[in-house]
Short mmCIF file of C-alpha atoms in Angstrom, two decimals:
data_model
loop_
_atom_site.label_atom_id
_atom_site.label_comp_id
_atom_site.label_asym_id
_atom_site.label_seq_id
_atom_site.Cartn_x
_atom_site.Cartn_y
_atom_site.Cartn_z
CA MET A 1 220.66 164.90 92.47
CA LYS A 2 217.48 163.06 91.87
CA TRP A 3 216.54 159.37 93.53
CA HIS A 4 215.11 157.09 91.25
CA VAL A 5 213.25 155.90 93.89
CA LEU A 6 211.41 158.80 95.49
CA ARG A 7 208.75 159.56 92.03
CA PRO A 8 207.16 155.64 92.76
CA LEU A 9 207.16 155.84 96.26
CA TRP A 10 205.12 159.29 96.70
CA VAL A 11 202.41 157.48 94.59
CA ALA A 12 202.67 154.85 96.34
CA ILE A 13 201.83 156.63 99.53
CA GLY A 14 199.08 158.98 97.27
CA LEU A 15 197.45 155.58 96.78
CA VAL A 16 197.07 154.73 99.91
CA GLY A 17 196.14 157.80 102.04
CA SER A 18 193.32 158.44 99.05
CA ILE A 19 192.03 155.20 99.70
CA LEU A 20 192.35 155.61 103.71
CA VAL A 21 189.89 159.04 102.98
CA ALA A 22 188.16 157.16 100.72
CA ARG A 23 187.33 154.61 102.95
CA VAL A 24 186.35 157.43 105.71
CA PHE A 25 183.44 158.14 103.55
CA LEU A 26 182.55 154.77 103.02
CA VAL A 27 182.63 152.86 105.37
CA PRO A 28 179.59 153.64 107.82
CA ASP A 29 180.29 155.03 111.71
CA ASP A 30 178.73 151.18 112.95
CA PHE A 31 180.87 149.60 111.11
CA GLY A 32 183.23 147.42 113.25
CA ILE A 33 183.18 144.87 116.58
CA ASN A 34 180.10 144.95 117.40
CA GLY A 35 179.36 140.84 118.52
CA ARG A 36 181.52 138.57 121.07
CA ASN A 37 184.86 139.49 118.60
CA PHE A 38 186.60 139.91 114.92
CA THR A 39 185.67 136.23 113.90
CA TYR A 40 182.12 136.74 114.19
CA GLY A 41 180.71 140.02 115.16
CA PHE A 42 182.68 141.92 112.31
CA HIS A 43 179.85 144.28 111.24
CA ARG A 44 177.76 146.67 110.43
CA LEU A 45 175.60 147.28 113.69
CA SER A 46 172.53 148.93 111.69
CA ASN A 47 171.46 145.40 109.55
CA ILE A 48 170.15 144.37 113.09
CA GLN A 49 167.86 146.37 113.04
CA GLU A 50 167.29 146.31 109.03
CA TRP A 51 165.86 142.71 109.55
CA LYS A 52 163.84 143.21 112.56
CA ASP A 53 162.65 145.61 110.51
CA PHE A 54 160.84 142.52 107.69
CA PRO A 55 157.45 142.74 106.89
CA VAL A 56 155.45 140.01 108.55
CA LYS A 57 153.03 138.32 106.41
CA TYR A 58 151.80 135.50 108.16
CA ARG A 59 149.74 137.24 111.55
CA GLY A 60 148.57 133.84 113.11
CA ARG A 61 145.09 132.76 114.36
CA GLU A 62 145.01 135.12 116.76
CA TYR A 63 144.80 138.17 113.49
CA CYS A 64 141.75 136.32 112.01
CA VAL A 65 139.77 135.86 115.07
CA GLU A 66 139.81 139.44 115.54
CA CYS A 67 136.90 139.23 112.36
CA HIS A 68 136.02 136.25 111.71
CA GLU A 69 135.56 134.31 115.01
CA GLU A 70 132.72 131.66 114.38
CA LYS A 71 134.98 130.58 111.81
CA VAL A 72 137.64 130.03 114.02
CA ASP A 73 135.74 128.63 116.47
CA SER A 74 134.22 125.88 113.81
CA LEU A 75 137.54 124.98 112.92
CA ASN A 76 139.10 124.88 116.93
CA ALA A 77 135.98 122.68 117.22
CA SER A 78 137.33 120.23 114.52
CA PRO A 79 139.79 118.06 113.70
CA HIS A 80 141.52 120.27 111.61
CA GLN A 81 142.15 122.09 115.33
CA PRO A 82 145.56 122.26 114.46
CA VAL A 83 145.94 123.72 111.20
CA GLU A 84 146.94 127.92 110.68
CA CYS A 85 144.04 129.39 109.20
CA GLU A 86 146.61 130.53 106.35
CA ASN A 87 147.77 127.08 105.24
CA CYS A 88 145.31 127.26 102.89
CA HIS A 89 143.65 130.95 103.05
CA GLY A 90 146.86 132.51 101.99
CA ALA A 91 149.60 134.87 104.13
CA ALA A 92 147.06 137.59 105.79
CA VAL A 93 149.91 140.45 105.38
CA ASN A 94 147.87 143.28 106.04
CA HIS A 95 144.34 141.54 104.72
CA PRO A 96 141.95 143.01 104.79
CA ASP A 97 142.99 146.35 103.63
CA ASP A 98 145.93 144.56 101.35
CA PRO A 99 145.36 141.99 100.35
CA GLU A 100 141.73 142.73 100.06
CA LEU A 101 140.73 139.26 99.41
CA LEU A 102 143.02 136.03 100.60
CA PRO A 103 143.07 133.31 97.81
CA ILE A 104 141.77 129.89 99.26
CA ASP A 105 144.07 126.64 98.41
CA ARG A 106 141.19 124.02 98.31
CA SER A 107 143.16 122.11 95.91
CA ARG A 108 143.33 118.16 95.72
CA GLU A 109 147.39 118.65 96.30
CA HIS A 110 147.17 120.94 98.93
CA CYS A 111 144.94 117.78 101.39
CA LEU A 112 147.02 115.48 99.81
CA ARG A 113 150.05 117.37 101.53
CA CYS A 114 148.59 115.40 104.58
CA HIS A 115 146.07 112.95 103.67
CA ALA A 116 148.35 110.99 100.73
CA GLN A 117 148.37 107.53 101.99
CA LEU A 118 151.98 106.85 101.66
CA ASN A 119 152.19 102.89 103.77
CA TYR A 120 155.43 104.31 105.68
CA PRO A 121 155.08 101.64 108.53
CA HIS A 122 155.78 103.77 111.57
CA SER A 123 155.80 107.33 110.37
CA ALA A 124 153.82 109.96 111.30
CA ARG A 125 151.84 110.12 108.43
CA ASP A 126 150.81 106.73 108.88
CA GLN A 127 148.87 108.39 112.45
CA VAL A 128 147.04 110.94 110.12
CA PRO A 129 143.94 109.39 108.02
CA GLY A 130 144.64 108.94 104.73
CA ILE A 131 143.63 107.88 100.68
CA ASN A 132 144.96 105.96 98.60
CA ASN A 133 145.51 109.12 95.53
CA ARG A 134 144.75 106.34 92.86
CA MET A 135 142.17 105.04 94.16
CA HIS A 136 139.99 107.58 95.90
CA MET A 137 137.77 109.29 94.00
CA ARG A 138 140.66 110.73 91.28
CA ARG A 139 140.62 113.88 89.62
CA ARG A 140 137.93 115.38 92.22
CA ASP A 141 138.68 117.64 94.68
CA CYS A 142 138.73 116.83 98.42
CA ALA A 143 136.12 119.78 99.38
CA GLU A 144 133.90 118.69 97.37
CA CYS A 145 132.26 116.14 99.83
CA HIS A 146 134.50 117.06 102.63
CA ASN A 147 134.06 120.30 104.19
CA PRO A 148 137.62 121.11 105.65
CA HIS A 149 136.10 122.89 108.92
CA SER A 150 134.42 119.96 110.20
CA PRO A 151 136.05 117.60 108.48
CA ALA A 152 134.73 114.00 110.27
CA GLU A 153 131.31 115.01 108.42
CA GLU A 154 130.61 114.64 104.66
CA LYS A 155 128.56 116.99 102.99
CA GLN A 156 125.41 115.09 101.77
CA MET B 1 219.65 162.38 134.91
CA THR B 2 220.01 159.73 137.75
CA CYS B 3 217.37 156.46 138.03
CA SER B 4 217.84 154.70 141.20
CA ARG B 5 217.91 150.51 140.91
CA ARG B 6 214.13 151.48 143.28
CA SER B 7 212.91 154.25 140.80
CA PHE B 8 213.98 152.05 137.89
CA LEU B 9 212.06 148.75 138.73
CA LYS B 10 208.55 151.10 140.45
CA ASP B 11 208.67 152.67 136.86
CA ALA B 12 208.89 149.91 134.80
CA VAL B 13 206.74 147.75 136.77
CA GLY B 14 204.05 150.49 137.09
CA GLY B 15 204.31 151.20 133.36
CA THR B 16 203.90 147.46 132.47
CA LEU B 17 200.73 147.33 134.34
CA VAL B 18 199.34 150.75 132.50
CA SER B 19 200.24 149.02 129.48
CA SER B 20 198.44 146.06 129.93
CA LEU B 21 195.14 147.30 130.50
CA PRO B 22 193.14 147.41 127.24
CA LEU B 23 191.56 151.05 125.87
CA SER B 24 188.33 148.88 126.62
CA ALA B 25 188.43 149.41 129.87
CA PHE B 26 188.51 152.98 129.64
CA VAL B 27 185.05 153.10 128.26
CA PHE B 28 182.27 153.76 130.24
CA LEU B 29 178.98 152.11 129.45
CA SER B 30 175.49 154.07 129.50
CA ASN B 31 173.15 153.26 131.65
CA GLU B 32 170.72 151.81 128.27
CA GLU B 33 174.29 150.69 126.96
CA ALA B 34 174.60 148.46 129.95
CA ILE B 35 170.88 147.20 130.60
CA ALA B 36 170.94 146.46 126.58
CA ALA B 37 174.38 143.63 127.19
CA VAL B 38 172.08 142.52 130.04
CA ASP B 39 169.05 141.81 128.10
CA GLU B 40 171.11 140.39 124.80
CA ALA B 41 172.92 138.10 127.26
CA LYS B 42 169.23 136.54 128.59
CA VAL B 43 168.17 135.17 125.09
CA ARG B 44 170.22 132.25 123.15
CA TRP B 45 167.58 131.04 120.12
CA ALA B 46 167.70 127.60 119.54
CA PHE B 47 165.55 124.89 117.72
CA LEU B 48 163.87 121.75 118.11
CA VAL B 49 162.81 119.42 115.77
CA ASP B 50 160.60 115.89 115.88
CA THR B 51 161.38 113.97 113.46
CA THR B 52 158.85 111.11 114.55
CA THR B 53 155.87 113.92 114.17
CA CYS B 54 157.05 115.23 111.12
CA THR B 55 154.52 114.11 108.17
CA GLY B 56 156.07 115.67 105.20
CA CYS B 57 153.08 118.62 104.36
CA GLY B 58 155.72 120.54 103.60
CA LEU B 59 153.44 123.65 104.87
CA CYS B 60 156.45 125.03 106.54
CA VAL B 61 159.11 125.41 103.50
CA LYS B 62 155.53 126.88 101.34
CA ALA B 63 155.31 129.34 104.84
CA CYS B 64 158.42 129.88 104.82
CA LYS B 65 159.51 130.88 101.18
CA THR B 66 156.00 133.45 101.34
CA GLU B 67 157.31 135.25 104.53
CA ASN B 68 160.77 135.59 103.53
CA GLU B 69 160.62 137.04 100.19
CA ILE B 70 162.29 133.68 98.45
CA PRO B 71 161.16 133.84 95.25
CA TYR B 72 158.61 130.35 94.88
CA ASP B 73 159.79 128.55 91.77
CA ALA B 74 163.11 128.99 92.05
CA PRO B 75 165.40 125.71 93.40
CA VAL B 76 166.26 127.41 96.78
CA THR B 77 165.17 127.65 100.05
CA ARG B 78 165.56 128.35 103.37
CA THR B 79 164.06 125.39 105.19
CA TRP B 80 163.34 121.95 103.54
CA VAL B 81 162.18 118.23 104.68
CA GLU B 82 163.87 115.48 103.32
CA ARG B 83 162.32 112.18 103.06
CA TYR B 84 163.93 108.78 104.10
CA VAL B 85 163.00 105.37 102.86
CA VAL B 86 165.16 102.56 104.12
CA THR B 87 164.30 99.51 102.43
CA LYS B 88 164.87 96.00 103.55
CA ASP B 89 167.85 95.62 101.46
CA GLY B 90 170.12 97.88 102.97
CA GLN B 91 169.35 101.05 101.08
CA THR B 92 168.17 104.29 101.62
CA HIS B 93 165.86 106.88 99.21
CA ILE B 94 166.77 110.28 100.07
CA ASP B 95 164.03 112.85 98.14
CA SER B 96 163.43 116.46 98.39
CA PRO B 97 162.13 118.00 95.72
CA LEU B 98 161.57 121.19 95.68
CA GLY B 99 162.59 121.01 99.20
CA GLY B 100 159.79 119.55 99.78
CA ARG B 101 157.73 123.07 98.73
CA ASP B 102 154.47 120.81 97.56
CA GLY B 103 154.31 118.26 100.12
CA PHE B 104 155.25 114.14 99.69
CA ILE B 105 151.87 113.06 97.73
CA ASP B 106 153.68 110.55 95.57
CA ASP B 107 155.02 107.56 96.95
CA LYS B 108 157.86 107.22 94.52
CA ILE B 109 161.51 108.48 94.64
CA ARG B 110 162.84 110.11 92.23
CA ASP B 111 160.53 108.03 89.88
CA GLU B 112 161.25 105.10 91.47
CA GLU B 113 158.56 102.89 92.38
CA ILE B 114 159.17 101.21 95.52
CA ASP B 115 157.43 98.05 97.37
CA PRO B 116 155.88 99.16 100.50
CA ASP B 117 156.01 95.43 102.06
CA ASN B 118 160.01 95.74 101.80
CA ILE B 119 160.34 99.19 103.86
CA ASP B 120 161.72 98.74 107.00
CA LYS B 121 161.27 102.15 107.85
CA ALA B 122 160.70 105.49 106.52
CA PHE B 123 160.51 109.16 107.69
CA PHE B 124 160.52 112.91 107.16
CA VAL B 125 163.53 115.04 108.63
CA PRO B 126 162.97 119.21 108.32
CA LYS B 127 165.92 121.06 107.73
CA LEU B 128 167.37 124.65 108.39
CA CYS B 129 169.99 126.94 109.58
CA ASN B 130 171.85 125.76 112.59
CA GLN B 131 172.58 129.19 114.26
CA CYS B 132 175.76 127.65 114.93
CA ASP B 133 177.99 128.71 118.45
CA ASN B 134 181.17 128.51 115.43
CA PRO B 135 179.57 129.11 112.38
CA ALA B 136 181.83 128.32 109.82
CA CYS B 137 180.17 130.42 107.50
CA VAL B 138 180.81 133.90 109.03
CA GLN B 139 184.88 133.08 109.76
CA VAL B 140 185.32 132.43 105.94
CA CYS B 141 183.30 136.08 104.91
CA PRO B 142 185.62 138.47 103.25
CA VAL B 143 184.06 141.89 104.14
CA GLY B 144 181.87 141.47 107.28
CA ALA B 145 178.55 140.73 105.71
CA THR B 146 177.87 138.07 107.84
CA TYR B 147 177.62 138.03 111.36
CA GLN B 148 176.60 136.73 114.82
CA THR B 149 174.03 138.34 116.66
CA HIS B 150 173.96 138.04 120.60
CA ASP B 151 170.96 136.25 120.51
CA GLY B 152 173.06 133.75 118.42
CA VAL B 153 170.91 133.69 115.20
CA VAL B 154 173.20 134.30 112.28
CA LEU B 155 172.48 137.13 110.40
CA ILE B 156 173.47 138.51 106.38
CA ASP B 157 173.99 142.31 105.98
CA ARG B 158 172.08 142.43 102.06
CA ASN B 159 174.03 145.96 101.32
CA TRP B 160 177.72 144.56 102.30
CA CYS B 161 177.28 141.34 100.57
CA ILE B 162 179.32 140.90 97.49
CA GLY B 163 178.04 137.64 96.58
CA CYS B 164 181.28 136.04 96.49
CA GLY B 165 179.76 132.65 97.23
CA TYR B 166 182.88 131.37 100.38
CA CYS B 167 180.13 130.98 103.24
CA ILE B 168 177.94 128.89 100.71
CA MET B 169 181.01 127.05 100.25
CA ALA B 170 181.66 126.86 103.64
CA CYS B 171 178.37 125.77 105.36
CA PRO B 172 178.41 121.82 106.34
CA TYR B 173 175.20 121.43 106.18
CA GLY B 174 174.17 123.65 103.25
CA VAL B 175 171.89 125.77 104.27
CA ARG B 176 172.71 129.07 102.20
CA PHE B 177 171.76 129.52 98.56
CA PHE B 178 172.04 132.48 96.64
CA HIS B 179 169.08 134.54 96.37
CA PRO B 180 168.25 134.84 92.80
CA THR B 181 166.76 138.33 93.21
CA ALA B 182 168.08 140.07 95.89
CA LYS B 183 172.05 138.34 94.28
CA VAL B 184 172.80 138.31 98.02
CA ALA B 185 174.17 134.87 99.84
CA ASP B 186 170.90 134.62 102.11
CA LYS B 187 169.82 131.69 104.83
CA CYS B 188 167.32 131.19 107.11
CA ASN B 189 167.78 133.18 110.50
CA PHE B 190 165.34 131.80 112.46
CA CYS B 191 162.56 134.29 110.93
CA TYR B 192 164.29 137.34 112.93
CA HIS B 193 161.78 139.39 112.12
CA ARG B 194 159.03 137.05 114.06
CA ILE B 195 160.83 136.37 117.26
CA SER B 196 162.16 139.38 118.28
CA GLN B 197 159.04 140.30 118.42
CA GLY B 198 157.46 138.12 120.66
CA MET B 199 156.43 135.97 117.46
CA GLN B 200 156.97 132.23 116.20
CA PRO B 201 158.64 131.88 113.14
CA ALA B 202 156.80 131.39 109.89
CA CYS B 203 157.61 127.10 109.56
CA VAL B 204 156.86 126.85 113.83
CA GLU B 205 153.74 128.73 113.98
CA CYS B 206 152.32 127.05 110.51
CA CYS B 207 153.77 123.38 111.76
CA SER B 208 150.81 121.21 112.32
CA PHE B 209 152.17 118.88 114.29
CA GLY B 210 154.48 120.26 116.81
CA ALA B 211 157.03 119.22 114.82
CA ARG B 212 159.51 122.75 114.53
CA ARG B 213 159.60 124.35 117.87
CA LEU B 214 161.62 127.26 118.85
CA ALA B 215 163.76 127.73 122.30
CA ASN B 216 165.12 130.36 124.39
CA LEU B 217 168.31 128.09 126.29
CA ASN B 218 169.49 131.02 128.23
CA ASP B 219 165.60 130.80 130.01
CA PRO B 220 165.26 127.78 132.08
CA ASP B 221 161.04 127.59 131.93
CA ASP B 222 160.60 127.78 128.49
CA PRO B 223 159.41 124.52 127.90
CA VAL B 224 161.63 123.72 124.83
CA THR B 225 164.63 124.54 126.29
CA LYS B 226 163.66 121.97 129.40
CA ILE B 227 162.72 119.44 126.36
CA ILE B 228 166.44 119.95 124.82
CA LYS B 229 168.28 120.13 128.73
CA THR B 230 166.49 117.08 130.09
CA GLU B 231 165.44 114.65 127.03
CA ARG B 232 167.38 112.84 124.17
CA VAL B 233 168.60 115.39 121.17
CA ALA B 234 170.84 115.07 118.70
CA VAL B 235 172.66 117.69 116.33
CA LEU B 236 173.72 116.79 113.17
CA LYS B 237 177.00 116.70 111.55
CA ASP B 238 178.57 117.60 115.58
CA GLU B 239 182.08 116.03 114.19
CA TYR B 240 182.77 119.83 112.67
CA GLY B 241 183.30 121.53 115.68
CA THR B 242 180.45 124.15 114.59
CA LYS B 243 178.22 124.22 117.79
CA PRO B 244 174.86 123.55 115.73
CA HIS B 245 171.71 124.46 118.28
CA VAL B 246 168.93 122.76 115.82
CA PHE B 247 168.18 119.74 118.09
CA TYR B 248 166.29 117.03 116.55
CA ILE B 249 164.78 114.30 118.33
CA GLY B 250 164.50 110.67 117.00
CA LEU B 251 167.49 111.55 114.50
CA ASP B 252 168.73 108.45 112.16
CA GLU B 253 171.07 107.30 111.32
CA ALA B 254 170.29 107.37 107.74
CA VAL B 255 170.21 111.52 108.49
CA ARG B 256 173.43 113.30 106.45
#
């Protein structure tokens, strides 16, 4: 005699079985508890290396000085010494191969990031020499008169 | 078959002891694995933000977006700078246009002119992922796509994330966002690709005022760790119990 429960039961068992088989192929070998516990460390281990291989774009002053020694020296001797080269010249990435030329940000807005006077008492902005953006040489670029590599002296 | 009381007790105690041993007790680590486990424990990344020296130039935000390939004009960012202006009438004006990407060059806040004579104090607060010890965002991930590494950094597996957004809702600090082009959850990871090869995070390198610094809490000789251990620092939203690892110097009560 056929038992009517059996047929759907086989279907259910078959489904569970196929999921278990599919799991073997779909879940990577290194997936599991790789950290301190299940709650915080349940992941694919090789992803850590994938993040470590993410390309670096900002190379830092030590990279620039390899070729542009006198430029870096002039910057280091100026009050702009704490400013990184790449803040104005853009990320080096693989310069000089790629990109061959770096776009230099000479815009007024770029200088104003630090040198716009905001009249905030006791704020760090107040410690930086600043200008009133609405009064001082409006619509002119700062670099027309000031040399960013030695800002203390003005051109002409 | 006979079984004396003595042998029954002996077997029962022995059996209990053996079955209480976890399977992992029988795993033998290779030399490399053992060394790796010890080396990893030598590092616990943390961050120190000095709000008293931040000028709000926003170059950290610009550098972060470039370094980590976050779409430049999309209104999402891994780190951002907030401006707080506390006026004499007790009000706090807060803004962070585009996360402070273009700096703060105007004294208007949300198109509101604020009289300089009316200002009690004003300051800038950089924010980034806190790399919590108990990260709420990791707990809620239904697929195991986000996790904490041995050095304390919380990472997201871009191949595994299904973009459900639970973690974005779970983070009390609002540091997570949906990456517009990668189509997964994203957040600051202290520039993991840089710090794991001895470089500084992009935002730290680009900060001209030393307002951002990276620390290895497990290295007692680390100068930044010394500051965190010996000076008065605060964390954001301590009451959530997430144990955040971004420490702030000069954190004001107005900061949320």
